[in-house]
Amino acid sequence: MRKPIIAGNWKMYKTLSEAKQFAEEVKGLAPDPVKLDTVICAPALFLDQLAQVVKDSPVYVGAQTMHSESEGAFTGEVSPVQLADLGVDFVILGHSERREYFNETDEAVNKKVHAAFDHYLIPIICVGETLEEREAGNTTSKVEGQVEKALADLTADQVKRAVIAYEPIWAIGTGKTATSEDANEVCGAIRAKVESLFGQNVAEAVRVQYGGSVKPENIEELLTMEHIDGALVGGASLQPASFLKLLEAGANA
Ligand code: 13P
């Protein structure tokens, strides 16, 4: 049985005081960590204080990106050592917005995934196709290729602990969700790819999330699907009431 994982990706939203208020409101109401992993992926600026607010609660804090090097002359970047030192547990890597606007390549994502494991951070590795790729029938090949490159040279034990988020780019922030069946099909293809690379035990353990216009109204059905183990949520993670509804659905899945 894979434990569901619901992660909010706040992107570049909220001020520090709003972030802290949100965490104060949610931390006491988040479901039992035996049933669900709850993660808030906040702007790097807030991670220190958020980690302190949610300490001793079921809520984990995650970053939205990081550099692959531990330290160095990389102006403006944040390192895995710095994140781990703050008590951050998760890091989103290879989000389509990072790939599109910041030229993040599959090779860079792979380096970052290795760096995350080196510093005891759990990577949430994002993959997904554009609308053109879907319409051309290239969804599976695109996503399988991204998965293979992101996981290159990892150990089976590391891949078991990784989280892969399938986020079709056309469904992000658009209000268009993939149907549960379509999302499940691609998440199943991701699991099959992991099986072909790392074996059945690893494929059964790795958690695959769906992301793209997930809301309280559609999460329950998505989570009934065999290969969908949780959600990576943008817009609907920004308000405590809506995020808590997502968490409740996750805990009951
Ligand atoms: P939305 O939930 O706002 O569509 O964003 C999805 C996403 O990009 C999460 O990483």
Short mmCIF file of C-alpha atoms in Angstrom, two decimals, residues 7 13 28 61 70 92 102-103 113 122 130 159 210 245:
data_model
loop_
_atom_site.label_atom_id
_atom_site.label_comp_id
_atom_site.label_asym_id
_atom_site.label_seq_id
_atom_site.Cartn_x
_atom_site.Cartn_y
_atom_site.Cartn_z
CA ALA A 7 1.64 18.67 -1.96
CA TYR A 13 2.41 33.68 -4.34
CA GLY A 28 -3.41 21.55 13.66
CA VAL A 61 7.87 21.82 4.08
CA SER A 70 26.21 22.06 -2.42
CA ILE A 92 10.02 19.96 -6.46
CA PHE A 102 14.45 28.83 -16.80
CA ASN A 103 15.71 26.39 -19.44
CA VAL A 113 17.64 14.60 -8.16
CA ILE A 122 12.82 13.76 -1.22
CA THR A 130 2.36 19.94 -24.03
CA VAL A 159 13.77 5.54 -6.63
CA TYR A 210 -1.24 13.90 -10.71
CA LYS A 245 -10.45 19.67 1.73
#
